[in-house]
Amino acid sequence: MFDLTEKIRFAVVGCGRMGTRRIRTIKENKNAELVCICDSIKDIGQALSNQLECEYLADYRKVVTRRDVDCIVVSLPNKFHCETTVSALANHKHVLCEKPLARTPQEATRMVEAATKSSAYLKVGSNLRYFLNVQKARELVDRGAIGNLLFTRGWIGHSGGKQTGTWFLDPDLAGGGTFLDNGSHILDLTRWFLGEVSECIGVVATAYWPIAPLEDIGLGIFRTLEGKLAFVQSSWFEWADYMYMELYGSEGYLRIDNRNPLCQLTLGDREGAKEVFDYSLLASQSYGLELEDFIQAIREGKQPVPSGYDGMRVVQMAFGVYESSKSSRSVGLFEQEGESSSGAMRGLR
Amino acid sequence: MFDLTEKIRFAVVGCGRMGTRRIRTIKENKNAELVCICDSIKDIGQALSNQLECEYLADYRKVVTRRDVDCIVVSLPNKFHCETTVSALANHKHVLCEKPLARTPQEATRMVEAATKSSAYLKVGSNLRYFLNVQKARELVDRGAIGNLLFTRGWIGHSGGKQTGTWFLDPDLAGGGTFLDNGSHILDLTRWFLGEVSECIGVVATAYWPIAPLEDIGLGIFRTLEGKLAFVQSSWFEWADYMYMELYGSEGYLRIDNRNPLCQLTLGDREGAKEVFDYSLLASQSYGLELEDFIQAIREGKQPVPSGYDGMRVVQMAFGVYESSKSSRSVGLFEQEGESSSGAMRGLR
Amino acid sequence: MFDLTEKIRFAVVGCGRMGTRRIRTIKENKNAELVCICDSIKDIGQALSNQLECEYLADYRKVVTRRDVDCIVVSLPNKFHCETTVSALANHKHVLCEKPLARTPQEATRMVEAATKSSAYLKVGSNLRYFLNVQKARELVDRGAIGNLLFTRGWIGHSGGKQTGTWFLDPDLAGGGTFLDNGSHILDLTRWFLGEVSECIGVVATAYWPIAPLEDIGLGIFRTLEGKLAFVQSSWFEWADYMYMELYGSEGYLRIDNRNPLCQLTLGDREGAKEVFDYSLLASQSYGLELEDFIQAIREGKQPVPSGYDGMRVVQMAFGVYESSKSSRSVGLFEQEGESSSGAMRGLR
Amino acid sequence: MFDLTEKIRFAVVGCGRMGTRRIRTIKENKNAELVCICDSIKDIGQALSNQLECEYLADYRKVVTRRDVDCIVVSLPNKFHCETTVSALANHKHVLCEKPLARTPQEATRMVEAATKSSAYLKVGSNLRYFLNVQKARELVDRGAIGNLLFTRGWIGHSGGKQTGTWFLDPDLAGGGTFLDNGSHILDLTRWFLGEVSECIGVVATAYWPIAPLEDIGLGIFRTLEGKLAFVQSSWFEWADYMYMELYGSEGYLRIDNRNPLCQLTLGDREGAKEVFDYSLLASQSYGLELEDFIQAIREGKQPVPSGYDGMRVVQMAFGVYESSKSSRSVGLFEQEGESSSGAMRGLR
């Protein structure tokens, strides 16, 4: 465990939109120190390192072996998550890897295996868990405010277009479209609230943007090991972005509403809405809370949550829907890796 | 065609909750006349007929043959929709039959065939089409306010419980649970807005109320002939009843919100919400508008909409989800009756 | 004090809209018994008493002397509040008198004096204090949720018209227009939350309905003994009825919103809205809570709140604005009865 | 009149928060050219002029005489509005002077007189008129959507504190507190919508912030020449900033809601809310629209609106409330300058 007076030393690999956001958050955290940054584009990396007064390295392999780095944030395009993370973990560096954890379930599995062998921890990015209304929902669910959870439905998305010309639209770099990209968040929240999933059916399609073979809409229906159902949807023509999710329990419901410009949580009982928690005017604190959570876990020698395993499950959930969309059948999500569902997803009728 | 000065003469068969609502609406319509009512429970029927100053008959077979009746409203439990409607149509009486049109696709088909052979029309109950915000949505879609429709998602339900002890929970009388009962409305709106459906996948389950084999939750994903996707869900633990539906188009979206106590329609463009039409404080006029629509169609000698065929398609959609839930496969919805989907519901990936 | 197993025995004098509401509430309260009702219109009173299975008396003087009556609800037009209440108190009957307590400050003073001499209590109707969101506001203010109160603003009203042909539009029977009638509620809440008032300025006018000399709009600015300011407004063309009031404190604010169909309370801190308590879907319980509060006070031998004195102050506040509107000067509200303000309402500049 | 191909040449005097905002708006307008800026603090002015690539002058007297300048924006503390504006107008430069037009009615009158003698125009800043929801309200009122206007109520404010250490809290520089500062906006809108005012009563106080003799809250009741009433309030502890205003007409009402994060307009009829126009997600365009309106008026040789006279009336309205707060009497607003109201503000009772 760490001496609590020492700062956790960070390196950030990948200085795009997410990377710079992580960098800013590290600089603002009094328990964290930014040691170096890494980006394959030298001009960007160099300029940024000057500004940040930290070291710049072009090659991530030089980062993962540094003695003065404890943690590595992997903010690269999805394609590079696996190699970088595995390498960092092999060098016993803690890793915070952006979501989705990987381009494929196979890559995700390799990363989780690397974490198992490492003395360091792997945490997957899951910013929505740290939204103030999501945190409040978690607290209310935990104290039984809506009884036993029965069902969730949620969607996420944005108006697309802004990815034009980015790696998000390159199938090799991204590994999937909106359902893997944005959907990951709702998939993660679904599993976090409802429990482990066992199978799914779903459909993905390219309905609006000319980005095939990537999908711009995806819909999945999931069943948990306990038989609970969930609906997850994601799209790149969700004009009223960003996120909306409802949790139904035996005694009431919760409505998480992050449709621009809202950040609210509504608590209802069996008669309807009763209380609204409004965070719309507060500055988002999610990145700060996420980093702090990582740092605390490291200091206490505990596995950070969501873990690499959680991230892997999310990738498997997304690929379950991809497979279901191709096969027109339900897909098992709790078998040996790669094995297809036999019992399938059967209704109770 | 009718002489526009003559009233349309109605008989109502079934004097339960829906029947009495139809009776009240007929009494309020200046173009309609209530000739007689029919209910198998004599005490109820007799008392009501005294109050309404109309005739009472215990046997529907005596109703369908009356010369002084033009239209018959079938407000019976689902089990009796088929026999009564077929008999009325055979006697060339126009029929307004409550939704769902029938307990099974087979019964629904018989009813549509009977309508084909009759000189009279068959209209299926579809009260939600007459909600003021739904009517406004239809108008806005028709004038292109949100461009080309791409996708819809909608749900409906209530908090259940109120059906305890009613025929709604008797599988033989009802034919299905919440997805057939409430779901019919969203299935109808989905097809009305998006166009003809070609296949579906879905799951139904009995998650909360002890009412198996009837489901208290159902989820379906539909694809139209044009490849558009839709999500439809229904439950009997939708505490924040009643209905919510969103339509996404290439240029914006519409949000139909009938969650108690609201009746609103939000129009958004690609940047977000722009205008809200609020009908929350207006008394519901949907039953009156529905009846008037029926009467006008009859007077003009036109097929009322939604027709028996539309009602049959809705039953097929619900049963498509039931079948998919059992088989864990997608189900074709545009083949010869009874034939299973071969090409299935394939994603675009 | 009362034996807690005995019911409190009520008589209701005046069986109009409010009287019948009070009657219903008494019948629903298990600690109350309705002994008799009284109304000057025999047909109405007789029919109602048959239905209620209680006695009917045409003359209130026979009611106030009955041995089997503990409490009298005075639900008569304002003109008769004074005489009936004074007579009932003289006979040591507890009185719940509708608001406004009287037509004039002089009458109100007589009623309070009668209460002082009686062994029985006088409570004035103040239904809004029992609204669920108002009760919650009181609780939050009391626990310091918004710090020290600084200022309130509130308005009330409805769309008028419904009083056409009623005593509300007869100056002799009513004593005042909307500001005395509806305004009483906000005046009472203002004084309840902010504390005793010392002076006011204001204006009343007849702006829309042809009901002069009665006003259909009134606006008043009040100052409390502690120097706090309040704005109160009432109108009969408040189309978006019914009530809205905001409380500003040193640490935040409360927004009481009873605009149809809402019943909400918003709690904000110094950065904006934080929490909304939503009672919109709950049936109003205010009349039941008001009666129960009265009964509990009687049983415990305590002065019910709001008292006759509170009701008198509200009438004085309304007449302060009437006087200010005539004199174009501020009016003192904390002097000997009838004496005009000398020090007047001076700003701090 | 101007050659429409020529740009209007601007100088901005005063480079504080408002001045820099005006500068930015001028730079963005294709019909405007920024010639020079002026600020008494040389460091700020010099740095800014370098950045803007325009000339910098320390002394406004050198600005007003420049041949290459058509319009001068006066964004100085209130104390300097009069002298600068009068000087600019004397040199036949058009002037856009920030609100409030002046520290006192006397100064405002001098400015209006200067405009009368000048060949150039005087426009007073009135940013709220250019809010999208206010513009829509104006349009709806003009087309009779709510019938004849009867009454308005509105308030404005913010949470104060941010003025600490600024000229806003210096009585000599500012001339008044929140009611002159923020209140100006609502006073202007009130007069714009309701028509010319004739008298007022009101109170101002220093209730929360230690800023006496400046007020942090002000309340005024106004009567128009046509007898319509209005309520205007402003405070520096309006935690839920920023602005809220309602217009009541004979056929309905409008609700202008700019409480953070909203920018909405609700249109109601006599039954309640019917339509909401939502501009919350649009970037504010008010400064751009205000400048463009000024430029168009100049090009067309028309008096810009609101004019210097309008600005003067607003100052008189604010000072009417200041005077009423001191005298505890109503104050006439439509007499010879300086003469006190005799007939005063009498209610209709």
mmCIF file of N, CA and C in Angstrom, chain D residues 247-324:
data_model
loop_
_atom_site.group_PDB
_atom_site.id
_atom_site.type_symbol
_atom_site.label_atom_id
_atom_site.label_comp_id
_atom_site.label_asym_id
_atom_site.label_seq_id
_atom_site.Cartn_x
_atom_site.Cartn_y
_atom_site.Cartn_z
ATOM 1 N N LEU D 247 -47.207 38.059 -18.470
ATOM 2 C CA LEU D 247 -48.100 39.044 -19.059
ATOM 3 C C LEU D 247 -49.503 38.453 -19.071
ATOM 4 N N TYR D 248 -50.448 39.171 -18.501
ATOM 5 C CA TYR D 248 -51.822 38.688 -18.487
ATOM 6 C C TYR D 248 -52.678 39.527 -19.423
ATOM 7 N N GLY D 249 -53.391 38.830 -20.259
ATOM 8 C CA GLY D 249 -54.279 39.509 -21.184
ATOM 9 C C GLY D 249 -55.705 39.014 -21.014
ATOM 10 N N SER D 250 -56.595 39.611 -21.757
ATOM 11 C CA SER D 250 -58.007 39.252 -21.622
ATOM 12 C C SER D 250 -58.284 37.834 -22.099
ATOM 13 N N GLU D 251 -57.394 37.282 -22.921
ATOM 14 C CA GLU D 251 -57.647 35.951 -23.466
ATOM 15 C C GLU D 251 -56.626 34.901 -23.068
ATOM 16 N N GLY D 252 -55.659 35.285 -22.265
ATOM 17 C CA GLY D 252 -54.661 34.290 -21.898
ATOM 18 C C GLY D 252 -53.457 34.948 -21.264
ATOM 19 N N TYR D 253 -52.359 34.238 -21.248
ATOM 20 C CA TYR D 253 -51.177 34.789 -20.595
ATOM 21 C C TYR D 253 -49.899 34.284 -21.257
ATOM 22 N N LEU D 254 -48.828 34.972 -20.993
ATOM 23 C CA LEU D 254 -47.494 34.567 -21.445
ATOM 24 C C LEU D 254 -46.581 34.525 -20.236
ATOM 25 N N ARG D 255 -45.751 33.521 -20.189
ATOM 26 C CA ARG D 255 -44.801 33.369 -19.094
ATOM 27 C C ARG D 255 -43.393 33.299 -19.681
ATOM 28 N N ILE D 256 -42.624 34.326 -19.404
ATOM 29 C CA ILE D 256 -41.247 34.408 -19.883
ATOM 30 C C ILE D 256 -40.358 33.883 -18.771
ATOM 31 N N ASP D 257 -39.682 32.787 -19.020
ATOM 32 C CA ASP D 257 -38.923 32.145 -17.949
ATOM 33 C C ASP D 257 -37.450 32.028 -18.325
ATOM 34 N N ASN D 258 -36.647 32.854 -17.706
ATOM 35 C CA ASN D 258 -35.197 32.782 -17.906
ATOM 36 C C ASN D 258 -34.496 32.445 -16.602
ATOM 37 N N ARG D 259 -35.084 31.494 -15.895
ATOM 38 C CA ARG D 259 -34.409 31.023 -14.700
ATOM 39 C C ARG D 259 -33.466 29.918 -15.115
ATOM 40 N N ASN D 260 -32.274 30.087 -14.742
ATOM 41 C CA ASN D 260 -31.198 29.179 -15.095
ATOM 42 C C ASN D 260 -31.605 27.712 -14.959
ATOM 43 N N PRO D 261 -31.429 26.837 -15.934
ATOM 44 C CA PRO D 261 -30.821 27.044 -17.258
ATOM 45 C C PRO D 261 -31.850 27.265 -18.362
ATOM 46 N N LEU D 262 -33.003 27.797 -18.036
ATOM 47 C CA LEU D 262 -34.083 27.890 -19.010
ATOM 48 C C LEU D 262 -34.080 29.184 -19.818
ATOM 49 N N CYS D 263 -34.609 29.082 -21.003
ATOM 50 C CA CYS D 263 -35.020 30.248 -21.787
ATOM 51 C C CYS D 263 -36.275 29.799 -22.517
ATOM 52 N N GLN D 264 -37.420 29.996 -21.860
ATOM 53 C CA GLN D 264 -38.675 29.471 -22.377
ATOM 54 C C GLN D 264 -39.750 30.544 -22.389
ATOM 55 N N LEU D 265 -40.738 30.292 -23.226
ATOM 56 C CA LEU D 265 -41.934 31.122 -23.225
ATOM 57 C C LEU D 265 -43.134 30.195 -23.231
ATOM 58 N N THR D 266 -44.011 30.364 -22.257
ATOM 59 C CA THR D 266 -45.228 29.569 -22.203
ATOM 60 C C THR D 266 -46.407 30.437 -22.610
ATOM 61 N N LEU D 267 -47.194 29.913 -23.507
ATOM 62 C CA LEU D 267 -48.420 30.595 -23.922
ATOM 63 C C LEU D 267 -49.596 29.835 -23.345
ATOM 64 N N GLY D 268 -50.426 30.537 -22.591
ATOM 65 C CA GLY D 268 -51.614 29.896 -22.047
ATOM 66 C C GLY D 268 -52.856 30.632 -22.489
ATOM 67 N N ASP D 269 -53.944 29.911 -22.535
ATOM 68 C CA ASP D 269 -55.199 30.604 -22.765
ATOM 69 C C ASP D 269 -55.935 30.704 -21.428
ATOM 70 N N ARG D 270 -57.223 30.907 -21.434
ATOM 71 C CA ARG D 270 -57.937 31.111 -20.181
ATOM 72 C C ARG D 270 -58.127 29.815 -19.404
ATOM 73 N N GLU D 271 -57.711 28.699 -19.990
ATOM 74 C CA GLU D 271 -57.799 27.432 -19.259
ATOM 75 C C GLU D 271 -56.448 26.975 -18.704
ATOM 76 N N GLY D 272 -55.370 27.590 -19.147
ATOM 77 C CA GLY D 272 -54.057 27.175 -18.651
ATOM 78 C C GLY D 272 -53.039 27.047 -19.774
ATOM 79 N N ALA D 273 -51.895 26.465 -19.457
ATOM 80 C CA ALA D 273 -50.772 26.373 -20.382
ATOM 81 C C ALA D 273 -51.125 25.576 -21.630
ATOM 82 N N LYS D 274 -50.704 26.072 -22.772
ATOM 83 C CA LYS D 274 -51.005 25.385 -24.025
ATOM 84 C C LYS D 274 -49.747 25.078 -24.836
ATOM 85 N N GLU D 275 -48.805 25.994 -24.839
ATOM 86 C CA GLU D 275 -47.658 25.790 -25.714
ATOM 87 C C GLU D 275 -46.426 26.402 -25.052
ATOM 88 N N VAL D 276 -45.322 25.694 -25.177
ATOM 89 C CA VAL D 276 -44.072 26.189 -24.608
ATOM 90 C C VAL D 276 -43.050 26.314 -25.729
ATOM 91 N N PHE D 277 -42.456 27.482 -25.860
ATOM 92 C CA PHE D 277 -41.391 27.687 -26.836
ATOM 93 C C PHE D 277 -40.082 27.622 -26.074
ATOM 94 N N ASP D 278 -39.248 26.700 -26.468
ATOM 95 C CA ASP D 278 -38.060 26.416 -25.678
ATOM 96 C C ASP D 278 -36.790 26.829 -26.436
ATOM 97 N N TYR D 279 -36.080 27.789 -25.874
ATOM 98 C CA TYR D 279 -34.842 28.264 -26.487
ATOM 99 C C TYR D 279 -33.650 27.956 -25.593
ATOM 100 N N SER D 280 -33.865 27.077 -24.625
ATOM 101 C CA SER D 280 -32.858 26.849 -23.585
ATOM 102 C C SER D 280 -31.524 26.373 -24.141
ATOM 103 N N LEU D 281 -31.569 25.634 -25.239
ATOM 104 C CA LEU D 281 -30.339 25.040 -25.742
ATOM 105 C C LEU D 281 -29.665 25.892 -26.816
ATOM 106 N N LEU D 282 -30.324 26.976 -27.186
ATOM 107 C CA LEU D 282 -29.710 27.847 -28.191
ATOM 108 C C LEU D 282 -28.746 28.817 -27.531
ATOM 109 N N ALA D 283 -27.667 29.076 -28.172
ATOM 110 C CA ALA D 283 -26.751 30.088 -27.671
ATOM 111 C C ALA D 283 -27.468 31.435 -27.687
ATOM 112 N N SER D 284 -27.216 32.230 -26.664
ATOM 113 C CA SER D 284 -27.841 33.545 -26.604
ATOM 114 C C SER D 284 -27.373 34.384 -27.789
ATOM 115 N N GLN D 285 -28.328 35.044 -28.428
ATOM 116 C CA GLN D 285 -27.984 35.871 -29.580
ATOM 117 C C GLN D 285 -28.310 37.337 -29.317
ATOM 118 N N SER D 286 -28.639 37.647 -28.061
ATOM 119 C CA SER D 286 -29.232 38.953 -27.786
ATOM 120 C C SER D 286 -28.300 40.113 -28.108
ATOM 121 N N TYR D 287 -27.024 40.005 -27.798
ATOM 122 C CA TYR D 287 -26.130 41.133 -28.076
ATOM 123 C C TYR D 287 -25.970 41.362 -29.574
ATOM 124 N N GLY D 288 -25.905 40.264 -30.295
ATOM 125 C CA GLY D 288 -25.810 40.383 -31.741
ATOM 126 C C GLY D 288 -27.055 41.028 -32.342
ATOM 127 N N LEU D 289 -28.207 40.602 -31.873
ATOM 128 C CA LEU D 289 -29.462 41.152 -32.388
ATOM 129 C C LEU D 289 -29.599 42.627 -32.031
ATOM 130 N N GLU D 290 -29.153 42.972 -30.832
ATOM 131 C CA GLU D 290 -29.260 44.367 -30.379
ATOM 132 C C GLU D 290 -28.383 45.277 -31.250
ATOM 133 N N LEU D 291 -27.162 44.832 -31.518
ATOM 134 C CA LEU D 291 -26.262 45.641 -32.348
ATOM 135 C C LEU D 291 -26.803 45.762 -33.763
ATOM 136 N N GLU D 292 -27.278 44.635 -34.290
ATOM 137 C CA GLU D 292 -27.797 44.652 -35.653
ATOM 138 C C GLU D 292 -28.986 45.603 -35.767
ATOM 139 N N ASP D 293 -29.828 45.606 -34.741
ATOM 140 C CA ASP D 293 -30.990 46.497 -34.715
ATOM 141 C C ASP D 293 -30.532 47.960 -34.753
ATOM 142 N N PHE D 294 -29.491 48.269 -34.014
ATOM 143 C CA PHE D 294 -28.910 49.615 -33.987
ATOM 144 C C PHE D 294 -28.396 49.998 -35.366
ATOM 145 N N ILE D 295 -27.641 49.083 -35.955
ATOM 146 C CA ILE D 295 -27.039 49.345 -37.269
ATOM 147 C C ILE D 295 -28.114 49.561 -38.332
ATOM 148 N N GLN D 296 -29.159 48.717 -38.298
ATOM 149 C CA GLN D 296 -30.223 48.860 -39.290
ATOM 150 C C GLN D 296 -30.931 50.204 -39.163
ATOM 151 N N ALA D 297 -31.178 50.623 -37.907
ATOM 152 C CA ALA D 297 -31.846 51.909 -37.697
ATOM 153 C C ALA D 297 -30.994 53.039 -38.259
ATOM 154 N N ILE D 298 -29.702 52.991 -37.991
ATOM 155 C CA ILE D 298 -28.802 54.040 -38.489
ATOM 156 C C ILE D 298 -28.819 54.067 -40.017
ATOM 157 N N ARG D 299 -28.728 52.885 -40.613
ATOM 158 C CA ARG D 299 -28.708 52.815 -42.079
ATOM 159 C C ARG D 299 -29.975 53.352 -42.687
ATOM 160 N N GLU D 300 -31.094 53.088 -42.006
ATOM 161 C CA GLU D 300 -32.382 53.539 -42.544
ATOM 162 C C GLU D 300 -32.732 54.947 -42.078
ATOM 163 N N GLY D 301 -31.844 55.565 -41.291
ATOM 164 C CA GLY D 301 -32.121 56.911 -40.823
ATOM 165 C C GLY D 301 -33.296 56.995 -39.872
ATOM 166 N N LYS D 302 -33.496 55.957 -39.098
ATOM 167 C CA LYS D 302 -34.616 55.931 -38.159
ATOM 168 C C LYS D 302 -34.095 55.928 -36.722
ATOM 169 N N GLN D 303 -34.909 56.482 -35.830
ATOM 170 C CA GLN D 303 -34.558 56.470 -34.422
ATOM 171 C C GLN D 303 -34.477 55.015 -33.923
ATOM 172 N N PRO D 304 -33.351 54.606 -33.364
ATOM 173 C CA PRO D 304 -33.274 53.250 -32.791
ATOM 174 C C PRO D 304 -34.192 53.138 -31.580
ATOM 175 N N VAL D 305 -34.675 51.915 -31.350
ATOM 176 C CA VAL D 305 -35.570 51.630 -30.223
ATOM 177 C C VAL D 305 -34.940 50.523 -29.377
ATOM 178 N N PRO D 306 -34.938 50.594 -28.029
ATOM 179 C CA PRO D 306 -35.425 51.702 -27.216
ATOM 180 C C PRO D 306 -34.498 52.913 -27.339
ATOM 181 N N SER D 307 -35.134 54.080 -27.339
ATOM 182 C CA SER D 307 -34.428 55.343 -27.540
ATOM 183 C C SER D 307 -33.888 55.876 -26.217
ATOM 184 N N GLY D 308 -33.184 56.986 -26.314
ATOM 185 C CA GLY D 308 -32.750 57.667 -25.107
ATOM 186 C C GLY D 308 -33.938 58.047 -24.237
ATOM 187 N N TYR D 309 -35.025 58.452 -24.884
ATOM 188 C CA TYR D 309 -36.229 58.810 -24.122
ATOM 189 C C TYR D 309 -36.731 57.609 -23.325
ATOM 190 N N ASP D 310 -36.767 56.446 -23.980
ATOM 191 C CA ASP D 310 -37.175 55.223 -23.282
ATOM 192 C C ASP D 310 -36.263 54.961 -22.085
ATOM 193 N N GLY D 311 -34.972 55.164 -22.307
ATOM 194 C CA GLY D 311 -34.012 54.953 -21.220
ATOM 195 C C GLY D 311 -34.238 55.932 -20.076
ATOM 196 N N MET D 312 -34.586 57.158 -20.426
ATOM 197 C CA MET D 312 -34.856 58.172 -19.410
ATOM 198 C C MET D 312 -36.088 57.808 -18.580
ATOM 199 N N ARG D 313 -37.098 57.327 -19.259
ATOM 200 C CA ARG D 313 -38.328 56.955 -18.547
ATOM 201 C C ARG D 313 -38.051 55.841 -17.535
ATOM 202 N N VAL D 314 -37.202 54.918 -17.918
ATOM 203 C CA VAL D 314 -36.852 53.815 -17.009
ATOM 204 C C VAL D 314 -36.151 54.352 -15.769
ATOM 205 N N VAL D 315 -35.244 55.304 -15.964
ATOM 206 C CA VAL D 315 -34.575 55.911 -14.804
ATOM 207 C C VAL D 315 -35.600 56.637 -13.931
ATOM 208 N N GLN D 316 -36.535 57.305 -14.570
ATOM 209 C CA GLN D 316 -37.581 57.988 -13.800
ATOM 210 C C GLN D 316 -38.445 56.997 -13.031
ATOM 211 N N MET D 317 -38.721 55.861 -13.640
ATOM 212 C CA MET D 317 -39.514 54.829 -12.956
ATOM 213 C C MET D 317 -38.774 54.321 -11.715
ATOM 214 N N ALA D 318 -37.503 54.044 -11.879
ATOM 215 C CA ALA D 318 -36.723 53.565 -10.736
ATOM 216 C C ALA D 318 -36.690 54.611 -9.638
ATOM 217 N N PHE D 319 -36.471 55.867 -10.041
ATOM 218 C CA PHE D 319 -36.417 56.929 -9.027
ATOM 219 C C PHE D 319 -37.794 57.228 -8.435
ATOM 220 N N GLY D 320 -38.842 56.935 -9.186
ATOM 221 C CA GLY D 320 -40.183 57.046 -8.621
ATOM 222 C C GLY D 320 -40.335 56.103 -7.435
ATOM 223 N N VAL D 321 -39.834 54.892 -7.595
ATOM 224 C CA VAL D 321 -39.911 53.922 -6.493
ATOM 225 C C VAL D 321 -38.992 54.351 -5.357
ATOM 226 N N TYR D 322 -37.831 54.862 -5.677
ATOM 227 C CA TYR D 322 -36.939 55.361 -4.614
ATOM 228 C C TYR D 322 -37.641 56.459 -3.808
ATOM 229 N N GLU D 323 -38.284 57.366 -4.538
ATOM 230 C CA GLU D 323 -38.949 58.469 -3.855
ATOM 231 C C GLU D 323 -40.141 57.967 -3.029
ATOM 232 N N SER D 324 -40.896 57.041 -3.604
ATOM 233 C CA SER D 324 -42.051 56.488 -2.883
ATOM 234 C C SER D 324 -41.594 55.766 -1.624
#
